[in-house]
Tab-separated table of C-alpha atoms in Angstrom:
chain	number	residue	atom	x	y	z
A	18	MET	CA	136.944	198.652	-42.024
A	19	SER	CA	135.403	202.051	-41.316
A	20	GLN	CA	137.441	205.249	-41.349
A	21	LEU	CA	137.010	205.410	-37.578
A	22	ASP	CA	138.423	201.872	-37.269
A	23	LYS	CA	141.340	202.844	-39.496
A	24	LEU	CA	142.129	205.811	-37.304
A	25	GLN	CA	141.945	203.678	-34.174
A	26	LYS	CA	144.421	201.273	-35.777
A	27	LEU	CA	146.724	204.175	-36.614
A	28	VAL	CA	146.554	205.315	-32.979
A	29	ALA	CA	147.643	201.836	-31.887
A	30	ASP	CA	150.324	201.452	-34.571
A	31	ASN	CA	151.901	204.783	-33.591
A	32	LYS	CA	151.804	203.891	-29.899
A	33	LEU	CA	149.562	206.827	-29.084
A	34	ASP	CA	147.580	206.683	-25.874
A	35	ILE	CA	144.764	208.821	-27.213
A	36	ALA	CA	143.605	210.881	-30.198
A	37	TYR	CA	141.683	214.105	-29.599
A	38	ILE	CA	139.641	215.101	-32.666
A	39	SER	CA	138.163	218.585	-32.530
A	40	ASP	CA	137.447	219.666	-36.111
A	41	PRO	CA	133.642	219.399	-36.572
A	42	MET	CA	134.092	218.331	-40.200
A	43	THR	CA	136.519	215.548	-39.218
A	44	ILE	CA	134.048	214.406	-36.578
A	45	ASN	CA	131.352	214.367	-39.249
A	46	TYR	CA	133.576	212.337	-41.571
A	47	LEU	CA	134.353	209.755	-38.881
A	48	THR	CA	130.991	209.538	-37.097
A	49	GLY	CA	128.245	210.832	-39.381
A	50	PHE	CA	127.360	213.631	-36.969
A	51	TYR	CA	127.870	217.272	-37.890
A	52	SER	CA	127.361	220.363	-35.806
A	53	ASP	CA	129.141	223.666	-35.560
A	54	PRO	CA	129.517	224.020	-31.776
A	55	ILE	CA	130.556	227.683	-32.127
A	56	GLU	CA	132.126	228.541	-28.751
A	57	ARG	CA	131.157	225.248	-27.119
A	58	VAL	CA	133.316	222.107	-26.969
A	59	LEU	CA	132.758	219.182	-29.339
A	60	ALA	CA	135.342	216.404	-29.371
A	61	LEU	CA	135.852	212.810	-30.445
A	62	LEU	CA	138.212	210.760	-28.265
A	63	ILE	CA	139.834	207.639	-29.746
A	64	PHE	CA	141.886	205.062	-27.850
A	65	PRO	CA	144.083	202.208	-29.070
A	66	ASP	CA	142.290	199.524	-27.055
A	67	ASN	CA	139.034	201.061	-25.797
A	68	GLU	CA	135.881	202.182	-27.529
A	69	PRO	CA	135.787	205.849	-28.591
A	70	PHE	CA	133.417	208.421	-27.164
A	71	LEU	CA	131.942	211.736	-28.229
A	72	PHE	CA	131.799	214.715	-25.908
A	73	ALA	CA	129.349	217.440	-26.832
A	74	PRO	CA	127.105	220.205	-25.575
A	75	ALA	CA	124.116	218.640	-23.830
A	76	LEU	CA	121.788	220.113	-26.427
A	77	GLU	CA	123.473	217.964	-29.112
A	78	VAL	CA	123.351	214.582	-27.352
A	79	GLU	CA	120.019	213.371	-28.735
A	80	ALA	CA	120.950	214.468	-32.254
A	81	ILE	CA	124.152	212.423	-31.990
A	82	LYS	CA	122.194	209.348	-30.890
A	83	ASP	CA	119.802	209.833	-33.813
A	84	THR	CA	122.679	209.377	-36.271
A	85	GLY	CA	123.157	205.791	-35.106
A	86	TRP	CA	126.366	206.499	-33.182
A	87	LYS	CA	126.856	203.235	-31.266
A	88	TYR	CA	129.464	204.340	-28.732
A	89	PRO	CA	129.134	206.479	-25.593
A	90	VAL	CA	128.286	210.157	-25.842
A	91	TYR	CA	128.600	212.552	-22.919
A	92	GLY	CA	127.039	215.984	-22.728
A	93	TYR	CA	127.783	219.058	-20.664
A	94	LEU	CA	125.757	222.070	-19.640
A	95	ASP	CA	126.929	225.594	-20.337
A	96	HIS	CA	127.795	226.316	-16.705
A	97	GLU	CA	129.911	223.154	-16.367
A	98	ALA	CA	133.677	222.777	-16.926
A	99	PRO	CA	134.002	220.724	-20.135
A	100	PHE	CA	137.686	219.812	-19.964
A	101	SER	CA	137.393	218.584	-16.391
A	102	MET	CA	134.503	216.381	-17.494
A	103	ILE	CA	136.414	215.123	-20.534
A	104	ALA	CA	139.346	214.295	-18.268
A	105	ASP	CA	137.089	212.292	-15.949
A	106	GLN	CA	135.961	210.102	-18.827
A	107	ILE	CA	139.478	209.698	-20.219
A	108	LYS	CA	140.836	208.619	-16.820
A	109	LYS	CA	138.289	205.802	-16.689
A	110	ARG	CA	140.074	204.389	-19.755
A	111	ASN	CA	143.657	205.580	-19.183
A	112	ASN	CA	144.590	207.311	-15.970
A	113	ASN	CA	147.552	209.201	-17.412
A	114	PRO	CA	147.744	209.267	-21.232
A	115	ILE	CA	151.110	210.616	-22.329
A	116	ASN	CA	151.247	210.390	-26.115
A	117	TRP	CA	148.430	212.357	-27.723
A	118	GLY	CA	147.442	212.849	-31.322
A	119	ILE	CA	145.736	216.169	-32.082
A	120	GLU	CA	144.732	218.165	-35.161
A	121	GLN	CA	147.295	220.926	-34.875
A	122	ASP	CA	145.650	222.955	-37.651
A	123	GLN	CA	142.442	223.112	-35.651
A	124	LEU	CA	143.068	222.922	-31.895
A	125	THR	CA	143.438	226.376	-30.384
A	126	VAL	CA	146.248	227.284	-27.996
A	127	SER	CA	143.654	227.945	-25.294
A	128	ARG	CA	142.082	224.506	-25.593
A	129	ALA	CA	145.447	222.774	-25.836
A	130	SER	CA	146.348	224.527	-22.577
A	131	SER	CA	143.111	223.296	-21.026
A	132	LEU	CA	144.048	219.719	-21.911
A	133	LYS	CA	147.545	220.212	-20.507
A	134	ALA	CA	146.061	221.534	-17.280
A	135	GLN	CA	144.234	218.227	-16.859
A	136	PHE	CA	147.133	216.017	-18.027
A	137	GLN	CA	150.404	217.771	-17.232
A	138	ASP	CA	152.545	214.997	-18.731
A	139	ALA	CA	150.674	215.049	-22.041
A	140	ASP	CA	152.787	215.265	-25.182
A	141	LEU	CA	150.689	216.941	-27.892
A	142	SER	CA	153.337	216.833	-30.611
A	143	PHE	CA	151.796	214.151	-32.846
A	144	ASP	CA	149.886	215.970	-35.572
A	145	LEU	CA	146.841	214.147	-36.929
A	146	THR	CA	146.044	216.837	-39.515
A	147	PRO	CA	147.994	215.199	-42.383
A	148	VAL	CA	146.596	211.812	-41.382
A	149	VAL	CA	143.023	213.049	-41.681
A	150	GLN	CA	143.862	214.825	-44.934
A	151	ALA	CA	145.175	211.567	-46.368
A	152	PHE	CA	142.032	209.719	-45.283
A	153	ARG	CA	139.810	212.268	-47.013
A	154	LEU	CA	141.968	212.707	-50.111
A	155	ILE	CA	140.660	209.775	-52.168
A	156	LYS	CA	136.885	209.733	-52.457
A	157	SER	CA	134.893	206.514	-52.694
A	158	ALA	CA	132.395	205.791	-55.453
A	159	GLU	CA	129.610	206.605	-52.982
A	160	GLU	CA	131.179	209.968	-52.181
A	161	ILE	CA	131.599	210.743	-55.895
A	162	GLU	CA	127.904	210.074	-56.431
A	163	LEU	CA	126.943	212.474	-53.641
A	164	LEU	CA	129.243	215.114	-55.131
A	165	ASN	CA	127.627	214.593	-58.531
A	166	GLU	CA	124.211	215.155	-56.980
A	167	ALA	CA	125.407	218.352	-55.289
A	168	GLY	CA	126.751	219.453	-58.661
A	169	LYS	CA	123.344	218.989	-60.287
A	170	TRP	CA	121.863	221.452	-57.797
A	171	ALA	CA	124.634	223.949	-58.521
A	172	ASP	CA	123.706	223.711	-62.209
A	173	PHE	CA	120.078	224.340	-61.238
A	174	ALA	CA	121.174	227.393	-59.231
A	175	PHE	CA	123.059	228.795	-62.232
A	176	LYS	CA	119.973	228.372	-64.431
A	177	VAL	CA	117.716	230.191	-61.970
A	178	GLY	CA	120.348	232.845	-61.277
A	179	PHE	CA	120.958	233.603	-64.946
A	180	GLU	CA	117.231	233.920	-65.553
A	181	ALA	CA	116.982	236.351	-62.622
A	182	VAL	CA	119.601	238.756	-64.010
A	183	LYS	CA	118.104	242.031	-65.152
A	184	ILE	CA	119.556	245.500	-65.644
A	185	GLY	CA	118.912	247.470	-62.461
A	186	LYS	CA	118.476	244.416	-60.250
A	187	THR	CA	121.015	244.147	-57.446
A	188	GLU	CA	123.477	241.340	-56.831
A	189	GLN	CA	121.670	240.577	-53.573
A	190	GLN	CA	118.294	240.320	-55.284
A	191	VAL	CA	119.623	237.757	-57.774
A	192	THR	CA	121.171	235.791	-54.912
A	193	ALA	CA	117.877	235.786	-53.017
A	194	GLU	CA	115.974	234.452	-56.016
A	195	LEU	CA	118.302	231.540	-56.715
A	196	GLU	CA	118.608	230.548	-53.048
A	197	TYR	CA	114.822	230.709	-52.613
A	198	ALA	CA	114.376	228.428	-55.620
A	199	LEU	CA	116.805	225.931	-54.121
A	200	LYS	CA	114.962	225.969	-50.794
A	201	GLN	CA	111.715	225.255	-52.613
A	202	HIS	CA	113.361	222.071	-53.914
A	203	GLY	CA	114.633	220.991	-50.508
A	204	ILE	CA	118.206	222.310	-50.780
A	205	SER	CA	118.339	224.383	-47.619
A	206	GLN	CA	122.053	225.184	-47.379
A	207	MET	CA	124.707	226.676	-49.597
A	208	SER	CA	128.226	225.349	-49.154
A	209	PHE	CA	129.445	228.947	-48.779
A	210	ASP	CA	127.951	232.406	-49.116
A	211	THR	CA	126.762	232.805	-52.696
A	212	LEU	CA	128.952	235.298	-54.541
A	213	ILE	CA	127.469	237.404	-57.338
A	214	GLN	CA	129.537	240.352	-58.537
A	215	ALA	CA	128.678	242.673	-61.396
A	216	GLY	CA	131.028	244.724	-63.566
A	217	THR	CA	134.189	246.015	-61.925
A	218	HIS	CA	133.064	244.571	-58.582
A	219	ALA	CA	134.076	241.155	-59.944
A	220	ALA	CA	137.704	242.303	-59.955
A	221	GLU	CA	137.645	241.679	-56.174
A	222	PRO	CA	137.975	237.871	-56.040
A	223	HIS	CA	137.306	237.775	-52.309
A	224	GLY	CA	134.631	240.421	-52.337
A	225	ALA	CA	131.055	239.803	-51.246
A	226	THR	CA	127.639	240.004	-52.844
A	227	SER	CA	126.432	243.574	-52.444
A	228	SER	CA	123.632	246.007	-53.184
A	229	LYS	CA	125.359	247.031	-56.428
A	230	ALA	CA	122.908	247.156	-59.329
A	231	ILE	CA	123.636	245.248	-62.536
A	232	ALA	CA	124.302	247.595	-65.444
A	233	ASN	CA	124.225	247.178	-69.201
A	234	ASN	CA	127.328	246.115	-71.129
A	235	GLU	CA	129.148	244.394	-68.288
A	236	MET	CA	129.885	240.894	-67.016
A	237	VAL	CA	128.416	239.252	-63.932
A	238	LEU	CA	130.391	236.644	-61.986
A	239	PHE	CA	128.589	233.808	-60.172
A	240	ASP	CA	130.400	231.653	-57.601
A	241	LEU	CA	128.141	229.256	-55.717
A	242	GLY	CA	127.735	225.818	-54.231
A	243	THR	CA	125.162	223.608	-52.541
A	244	ILE	CA	125.226	220.900	-49.868
A	245	TYR	CA	123.710	217.484	-50.565
A	246	LYS	CA	123.765	214.909	-47.749
A	247	GLY	CA	126.914	216.445	-46.310
A	248	TYR	CA	128.801	216.828	-49.612
A	249	ILE	CA	129.258	220.079	-51.449
A	250	SER	CA	129.413	221.630	-54.870
A	251	ASP	CA	131.470	224.659	-55.872
A	252	ALA	CA	131.461	226.247	-59.309
A	253	SER	CA	131.865	229.625	-61.011
A	254	ARG	CA	130.521	231.087	-64.230
A	255	THR	CA	130.735	234.575	-65.709
A	256	ILE	CA	128.011	235.850	-68.033
A	257	ALA	CA	127.502	238.994	-70.129
A	258	VAL	CA	124.729	241.569	-69.953
A	259	GLY	CA	124.289	243.570	-73.135
A	260	THR	CA	127.318	244.063	-75.378
A	261	LEU	CA	130.925	243.595	-74.309
A	262	ASN	CA	133.925	245.517	-75.588
A	263	ASP	CA	136.985	243.791	-77.030
A	264	LYS	CA	138.913	243.961	-73.740
A	265	GLN	CA	136.139	242.283	-71.792
A	266	LYS	CA	135.810	239.568	-74.434
A	267	ASP	CA	139.546	238.953	-74.437
A	268	ILE	CA	139.684	238.568	-70.659
A	269	TYR	CA	136.841	236.082	-70.824
A	270	ASN	CA	138.283	234.078	-73.712
A	271	VAL	CA	141.723	233.778	-72.123
A	272	THR	CA	140.211	232.615	-68.825
A	273	LEU	CA	138.064	230.081	-70.662
A	274	GLU	CA	141.031	228.729	-72.609
A	275	ALA	CA	143.014	228.342	-69.383
A	276	GLN	CA	140.167	226.535	-67.628
A	277	LEU	CA	139.360	224.173	-70.493
A	278	THR	CA	143.016	223.371	-71.145
A	279	ALA	CA	143.711	222.610	-67.488
A	280	GLN	CA	140.594	220.490	-67.146
A	281	ASP	CA	141.588	218.513	-70.236
A	282	TYR	CA	145.133	218.089	-68.866
A	283	ALA	CA	144.082	216.821	-65.418
A	284	LYS	CA	144.744	213.072	-65.137
A	285	PRO	CA	146.624	210.522	-63.028
A	286	GLY	CA	150.361	211.096	-62.960
A	287	VAL	CA	150.226	214.871	-63.387
A	288	THR	CA	151.362	216.894	-60.374
A	289	ALA	CA	149.346	219.670	-58.784
A	290	ALA	CA	152.090	222.153	-59.707
A	291	GLU	CA	152.103	221.042	-63.345
A	292	LEU	CA	148.356	221.492	-63.591
A	293	ASP	CA	148.547	224.987	-62.116
A	294	LYS	CA	151.297	225.864	-64.601
A	295	VAL	CA	149.255	224.745	-67.607
A	296	ALA	CA	146.559	227.307	-66.836
A	297	ARG	CA	148.905	229.999	-65.569
A	298	ASP	CA	151.108	229.872	-68.672
A	299	ILE	CA	148.114	230.597	-70.918
A	300	ILE	CA	147.087	233.602	-68.874
A	301	THR	CA	150.669	234.876	-68.601
A	302	LYS	CA	151.302	234.519	-72.335
A	303	ALA	CA	148.190	236.614	-72.992
A	304	GLY	CA	149.613	239.395	-70.825
A	305	TYR	CA	147.398	238.907	-67.783
A	306	GLY	CA	149.745	236.966	-65.506
A	307	ASP	CA	149.817	239.724	-62.879
A	308	TYR	CA	146.027	239.523	-62.617
A	309	PHE	CA	145.762	235.786	-61.850
A	310	ILE	CA	146.383	236.181	-58.134
A	311	HIS	CA	145.386	232.875	-56.545
A	312	ARG	CA	146.104	229.146	-56.845
A	313	LEU	CA	144.409	227.211	-59.623
A	314	GLY	CA	142.344	225.111	-57.248
A	315	HIS	CA	141.646	223.502	-53.897
A	316	GLY	CA	140.450	220.124	-52.716
A	317	MET	CA	136.762	219.634	-51.975
A	318	GLY	CA	134.368	217.018	-50.658
A	319	MET	CA	132.573	217.528	-47.368
A	320	SER	CA	134.168	220.988	-47.160
A	321	GLU	CA	134.514	223.591	-49.892
A	322	HIS	CA	138.238	223.919	-49.155
A	323	GLU	CA	140.082	220.690	-48.449
A	324	PHE	CA	143.553	219.272	-49.059
A	325	PRO	CA	145.252	219.517	-51.565
A	326	SER	CA	146.064	222.904	-53.056
A	327	ILE	CA	146.524	222.870	-56.825
A	328	MET	CA	149.346	225.376	-56.981
A	329	GLU	CA	152.959	226.100	-57.750
A	330	GLY	CA	155.355	224.185	-55.522
A	331	ASN	CA	152.989	221.297	-54.770
A	332	ASP	CA	154.442	218.121	-56.289
A	333	LEU	CA	151.575	215.891	-55.137
A	334	VAL	CA	150.800	213.423	-57.934
A	335	LEU	CA	147.143	213.261	-58.950
A	336	GLN	CA	145.416	209.921	-58.395
A	337	PRO	CA	141.964	208.537	-59.219
A	338	GLY	CA	139.409	209.646	-56.646
A	339	MET	CA	141.026	213.003	-55.884
A	340	CYS	CA	138.530	215.865	-56.075
A	341	PHE	CA	139.420	219.528	-56.519
A	342	SER	CA	138.508	222.762	-58.255
A	343	ILE	CA	139.978	224.144	-61.480
A	344	GLU	CA	139.264	227.873	-61.327
A	345	PRO	CA	141.543	230.276	-63.168
A	346	GLY	CA	140.617	233.927	-63.002
A	347	ILE	CA	141.673	237.340	-64.287
A	348	TYR	CA	140.911	240.349	-62.090
A	349	ILE	CA	141.781	243.811	-63.412
A	350	PRO	CA	140.760	246.618	-61.031
A	351	GLU	CA	138.352	249.153	-62.517
A	352	VAL	CA	138.075	247.026	-65.687
A	353	ALA	CA	136.574	243.566	-65.128
A	354	GLY	CA	136.864	240.268	-63.301
A	355	VAL	CA	136.314	236.793	-64.735
A	356	ARG	CA	136.497	233.382	-63.066
A	357	ILE	CA	135.404	230.072	-64.564
A	358	GLU	CA	135.372	227.013	-62.317
A	359	ASP	CA	134.391	223.395	-62.216
A	360	CYS	CA	135.238	220.936	-59.472
A	361	VAL	CA	136.345	217.589	-60.872
A	362	HIS	CA	137.308	214.109	-59.793
A	363	ILE	CA	140.265	212.282	-61.255
A	364	THR	CA	139.368	209.098	-63.140
A	365	GLU	CA	141.613	206.319	-64.442
A	366	THR	CA	142.248	208.252	-67.658
A	367	GLY	CA	141.418	211.911	-67.016
A	368	CYS	CA	138.858	213.822	-65.000
A	369	GLU	CA	135.120	214.372	-64.855
A	370	PRO	CA	133.406	217.571	-63.652
A	371	PHE	CA	130.590	217.678	-61.120
A	372	THR	CA	128.935	220.661	-62.840
A	373	HIS	CA	127.940	220.936	-66.478
A	374	THR	CA	126.568	224.449	-67.064
A	375	SER	CA	127.933	225.720	-70.379
A	376	LYS	CA	131.146	227.720	-70.165
A	377	GLU	CA	130.658	229.422	-73.504
A	378	LEU	CA	129.927	233.094	-72.895
A	379	THR	CA	126.203	233.550	-72.270
A	380	TYR	CA	124.687	236.904	-73.298
A	381	LEU	CA	121.619	238.260	-71.536
A	382	GLY	CA	119.619	241.385	-72.210
């Protein structure tokens, strides 16, 4: 049974009249078609006892058909009223659907209002977000293989990026070189904007790659990922240029110990909160607890950030097939920033990473 069939069964079992799926990544997961519609409307409509249909901008219709989508697809032109057209197609299958399932995390208030304007009796209270999260939580063997392949290209990107690092070269120049090398090998997309931060710039964990030049005797943080057949990689490494002082080395070594210990601890039966605590306790004991300012990890698969969060307060028990990042970091303003990350999948006895670039401190220059 396909994931789409499973969701249709859930719609029927919960006595829903219709499910309105609007997250492009969920649509990709269920249909094999991905597009970011930007301001346009893209939706998958699922019924308990009728075939589903896709509604999309007219310029996407042929691309949808090319994926092998076997059900109806309807397109609209920019000057047309999409929700009126969606309503026309829905009413051919159910004249007045009352009980709706929607992705509450994704559907905007404006678009929910547009649906209500077409179906005034619609009850939009059934949230499909946790349902979809549960579907995507456990990856199949085929999905794991695609994630492994994406991880291989992340390792390639690290190799090229490390070789590109030179004193005086900017973060942006290094990024350009590694992304160009990937494109030459057919990897045309990164899973998120490549992040390369040198020296004290790395103490901004949500900073951006900049025109800052790499200097001697500092660390350079790499955070990158690739997309392979719809599945992503996400990994971080921090390297050294020149000679590091004792403080820089200590920050690195503590982060490495936290990452390796957590990765070794990750296995079925452990909770997300327990795994976060294993890494956090090491960093706190070393005196850097105030500088580890984010969760230990996040789920990943078709998106770089998926359910679940590996963090304090999350008692979700890890199971085989779950995939997530393990990425402790220490960020001390005006001193240094270090993050070390692998994404892993839980096996029957432990976990296996998707990336394999060495985490021992690499010295360049």
